[in-house]
Amino acid sequence: MLKATSMLDAIEPEWAAAAVHEIGHAVAHQHAGLQVRRIKIWKTWFTGAVRGQTDIAESWLPNELLPGYLVACMAGPEAEMHWRAISGHRGKTISHGDDLNFRKASKGIGLSKRQASQQARRLVVEQWGRIEVLAAHLADKGSLRGGAL
């Protein structure tokens, strides 16, 4: 069986995984009505581990935006797992910060982590073409302004 080629195929796998992960967050934040300021990925100087960050403009979220924010917390890991499944690149999706953000924001909100992950997975599949293109740009440049979404 032939695999469809992807713009991410020529990129080092862990770098591509980080780009997909961060773009997953960014697309979901935007879908929730939040303003994305900047998305970036980098390698740490000491270990060379790949890290990423998606910054949103909102420092405080009203309750009506919290469910979308919680889905966006889970969209990064879901996007990365989706990419790993279709690309065949194995690796561990590390999302300690995403889990922490989810736990802090989910208090009193009637959305479980499982429900948020399911919604994030659906969004990732629906938006996959866009996520893939944006992730390739992020992988190439290392950072993107939110307006590039």
mmCIF file of C-alpha atoms in Angstrom:
data_model
loop_
_atom_site.group_PDB
_atom_site.id
_atom_site.type_symbol
_atom_site.label_atom_id
_atom_site.label_comp_id
_atom_site.label_asym_id
_atom_site.label_seq_id
_atom_site.Cartn_x
_atom_site.Cartn_y
_atom_site.Cartn_z
ATOM 1 C CA MET A 1 0.000 0.000 0.000
ATOM 2 C CA LEU A 2 1.353 3.420 -0.906
ATOM 3 C CA LYS A 3 1.294 6.206 1.639
ATOM 4 C CA ALA A 4 0.291 9.679 0.489
ATOM 5 C CA THR A 5 3.225 12.057 0.664
ATOM 6 C CA SER A 6 3.040 14.925 3.087
ATOM 7 C CA MET A 7 4.748 18.283 3.344
ATOM 8 C CA LEU A 8 6.004 17.061 6.739
ATOM 9 C CA ASP A 9 7.722 13.933 5.397
ATOM 10 C CA ALA A 10 11.031 15.724 4.744
ATOM 11 C CA ILE A 11 11.169 17.203 8.255
ATOM 12 C CA GLU A 12 12.942 15.576 11.208
ATOM 13 C CA PRO A 13 10.166 13.568 12.934
ATOM 14 C CA GLU A 14 10.301 15.077 16.435
ATOM 15 C CA TRP A 15 10.458 18.591 14.976
ATOM 16 C CA ALA A 16 7.429 17.811 12.777
ATOM 17 C CA ALA A 17 5.594 16.277 15.759
ATOM 18 C CA ALA A 18 6.135 19.431 17.817
ATOM 19 C CA ALA A 19 4.946 21.626 14.952
ATOM 20 C CA VAL A 20 1.791 19.547 14.483
ATOM 21 C CA HIS A 21 1.179 19.564 18.234
ATOM 22 C CA GLU A 22 1.395 23.357 18.531
ATOM 23 C CA ILE A 23 -0.653 24.012 15.407
ATOM 24 C CA GLY A 24 -3.295 21.654 16.801
ATOM 25 C CA HIS A 25 -3.541 23.904 19.856
ATOM 26 C CA ALA A 26 -3.581 27.066 17.740
ATOM 27 C CA VAL A 27 -6.314 25.921 15.347
ATOM 28 C CA ALA A 28 -8.483 24.779 18.261
ATOM 29 C CA HIS A 29 -7.948 28.061 20.136
ATOM 30 C CA GLN A 30 -8.994 29.958 17.048
ATOM 31 C CA HIS A 31 -11.998 27.661 16.577
ATOM 32 C CA ALA A 32 -13.026 28.458 20.173
ATOM 33 C CA GLY A 33 -12.967 32.186 19.427
ATOM 34 C CA LEU A 34 -9.654 32.939 21.118
ATOM 35 C CA GLN A 35 -6.951 35.108 19.587
ATOM 36 C CA VAL A 36 -3.648 33.345 18.971
ATOM 37 C CA ARG A 37 -0.671 35.689 19.273
ATOM 38 C CA ARG A 38 2.262 33.441 18.416
ATOM 39 C CA ILE A 39 3.198 29.805 17.945
ATOM 40 C CA LYS A 40 6.799 28.678 18.318
ATOM 41 C CA ILE A 41 8.935 25.560 18.568
ATOM 42 C CA TRP A 42 12.568 25.263 19.579
ATOM 43 C CA LYS A 43 15.247 22.830 20.711
ATOM 44 C CA THR A 44 16.579 23.183 24.214
ATOM 45 C CA TRP A 45 20.257 24.071 24.315
ATOM 46 C CA PHE A 46 21.258 21.438 26.867
ATOM 47 C CA THR A 47 19.452 18.254 25.805
ATOM 48 C CA GLY A 48 18.270 19.166 22.327
ATOM 49 C CA ALA A 49 14.706 18.224 23.273
ATOM 50 C CA VAL A 50 12.031 19.857 21.134
ATOM 51 C CA ARG A 51 9.607 22.177 22.927
ATOM 52 C CA GLY A 52 6.712 24.316 21.794
ATOM 53 C CA GLN A 53 4.399 27.076 22.920
ATOM 54 C CA THR A 54 1.159 28.589 21.689
ATOM 55 C CA ASP A 55 0.367 32.007 23.161
ATOM 56 C CA ILE A 56 -3.164 33.376 23.249
ATOM 57 C CA ALA A 57 -4.073 37.015 23.846
ATOM 58 C CA GLU A 58 -6.568 36.295 26.596
ATOM 59 C CA SER A 59 -5.163 36.238 30.128
ATOM 60 C CA TRP A 60 -8.596 35.650 31.656
ATOM 61 C CA LEU A 61 -11.421 33.617 30.127
ATOM 62 C CA PRO A 62 -15.121 33.985 30.872
ATOM 63 C CA ASN A 63 -16.936 30.723 31.658
ATOM 64 C CA GLU A 64 -18.522 30.519 28.207
ATOM 65 C CA LEU A 65 -15.074 30.301 26.563
ATOM 66 C CA LEU A 66 -13.638 27.731 28.978
ATOM 67 C CA PRO A 67 -15.031 24.614 27.231
ATOM 68 C CA GLY A 68 -13.365 25.686 23.964
ATOM 69 C CA TYR A 69 -10.128 26.403 25.823
ATOM 70 C CA LEU A 70 -10.240 22.937 27.394
ATOM 71 C CA VAL A 71 -10.714 21.340 23.968
ATOM 72 C CA ALA A 72 -7.737 23.385 22.717
ATOM 73 C CA CYS A 73 -5.619 22.039 25.616
ATOM 74 C CA MET A 74 -6.263 18.519 24.311
ATOM 75 C CA ALA A 75 -6.016 19.396 20.600
ATOM 76 C CA GLY A 76 -2.204 19.529 20.638
ATOM 77 C CA PRO A 77 -1.736 15.959 21.866
ATOM 78 C CA GLU A 78 -4.582 14.751 19.635
ATOM 79 C CA ALA A 79 -3.026 16.382 16.552
ATOM 80 C CA GLU A 80 0.352 14.868 17.347
ATOM 81 C CA MET A 81 -1.130 11.395 17.894
ATOM 82 C CA HIS A 82 -3.061 11.715 14.609
ATOM 83 C CA TRP A 83 0.128 12.665 12.744
ATOM 84 C CA ARG A 84 2.082 9.826 14.348
ATOM 85 C CA ALA A 85 -0.651 7.346 13.355
ATOM 86 C CA ILE A 86 -0.793 8.409 9.696
ATOM 87 C CA SER A 87 2.950 9.003 9.256
ATOM 88 C CA GLY A 88 4.112 5.858 11.012
ATOM 89 C CA HIS A 89 6.550 7.826 13.199
ATOM 90 C CA ARG A 90 6.507 6.361 16.664
ATOM 91 C CA GLY A 91 7.258 8.337 19.749
ATOM 92 C CA LYS A 92 5.767 9.443 22.998
ATOM 93 C CA THR A 93 3.425 12.406 23.043
ATOM 94 C CA ILE A 94 4.487 14.451 26.052
ATOM 95 C CA SER A 95 1.857 16.873 27.242
ATOM 96 C CA HIS A 96 2.434 17.483 30.957
ATOM 97 C CA GLY A 97 1.833 21.212 30.502
ATOM 98 C CA ASP A 98 -1.354 20.546 28.544
ATOM 99 C CA ASP A 99 -2.640 18.276 31.309
ATOM 100 C CA LEU A 100 -1.793 20.875 33.954
ATOM 101 C CA ASN A 101 -3.529 23.650 31.999
ATOM 102 C CA PHE A 102 -6.579 21.420 31.593
ATOM 103 C CA ARG A 103 -6.731 20.563 35.293
ATOM 104 C CA LYS A 104 -6.375 24.211 36.364
ATOM 105 C CA ALA A 105 -9.079 25.496 33.997
ATOM 106 C CA SER A 106 -11.557 22.612 34.252
ATOM 107 C CA LYS A 107 -12.598 23.099 37.866
ATOM 108 C CA GLY A 108 -16.350 23.652 37.928
ATOM 109 C CA ILE A 109 -16.725 23.156 34.181
ATOM 110 C CA GLY A 110 -18.840 20.165 33.147
ATOM 111 C CA LEU A 111 -16.378 18.844 30.580
ATOM 112 C CA SER A 112 -14.184 15.841 31.362
ATOM 113 C CA LYS A 113 -10.732 15.342 29.899
ATOM 114 C CA ARG A 114 -12.095 12.392 27.923
ATOM 115 C CA GLN A 115 -14.905 14.503 26.445
ATOM 116 C CA ALA A 116 -12.503 17.335 25.599
ATOM 117 C CA SER A 117 -10.132 14.861 23.935
ATOM 118 C CA GLN A 118 -12.956 13.398 21.854
ATOM 119 C CA GLN A 119 -14.020 16.861 20.692
ATOM 120 C CA ALA A 120 -10.395 17.769 19.979
ATOM 121 C CA ARG A 121 -9.930 14.574 17.949
ATOM 122 C CA ARG A 122 -12.962 15.396 15.798
ATOM 123 C CA LEU A 123 -11.706 18.947 15.238
ATOM 124 C CA VAL A 124 -8.218 17.706 14.298
ATOM 125 C CA VAL A 125 -9.642 15.286 11.723
ATOM 126 C CA GLU A 126 -11.917 17.992 10.261
ATOM 127 C CA GLN A 127 -9.071 20.522 10.070
ATOM 128 C CA TRP A 128 -6.249 18.110 9.193
ATOM 129 C CA GLY A 129 -5.394 19.630 5.809
ATOM 130 C CA ARG A 130 -5.031 23.066 7.363
ATOM 131 C CA ILE A 131 -3.088 21.730 10.362
ATOM 132 C CA GLU A 132 -0.654 19.899 8.098
ATOM 133 C CA VAL A 133 0.075 22.964 5.925
ATOM 134 C CA LEU A 134 0.478 25.295 8.913
ATOM 135 C CA ALA A 135 2.674 22.779 10.740
ATOM 136 C CA ALA A 136 4.998 22.579 7.733
ATOM 137 C CA HIS A 137 5.319 26.389 7.782
ATOM 138 C CA LEU A 138 5.954 26.388 11.535
ATOM 139 C CA ALA A 139 8.559 23.634 11.185
ATOM 140 C CA ASP A 140 10.294 25.655 8.470
ATOM 141 C CA LYS A 141 10.297 29.000 10.302
ATOM 142 C CA GLY A 142 10.311 27.995 13.981
ATOM 143 C CA SER A 143 7.617 30.538 14.822
ATOM 144 C CA LEU A 144 4.468 32.007 13.349
ATOM 145 C CA ARG A 145 2.366 35.001 14.285
ATOM 146 C CA GLY A 146 -1.256 34.243 15.034
ATOM 147 C CA GLY A 147 -2.342 36.216 11.987
ATOM 148 C CA ALA A 148 -0.777 33.521 9.793
ATOM 149 C CA LEU A 149 -3.555 31.132 10.815
#
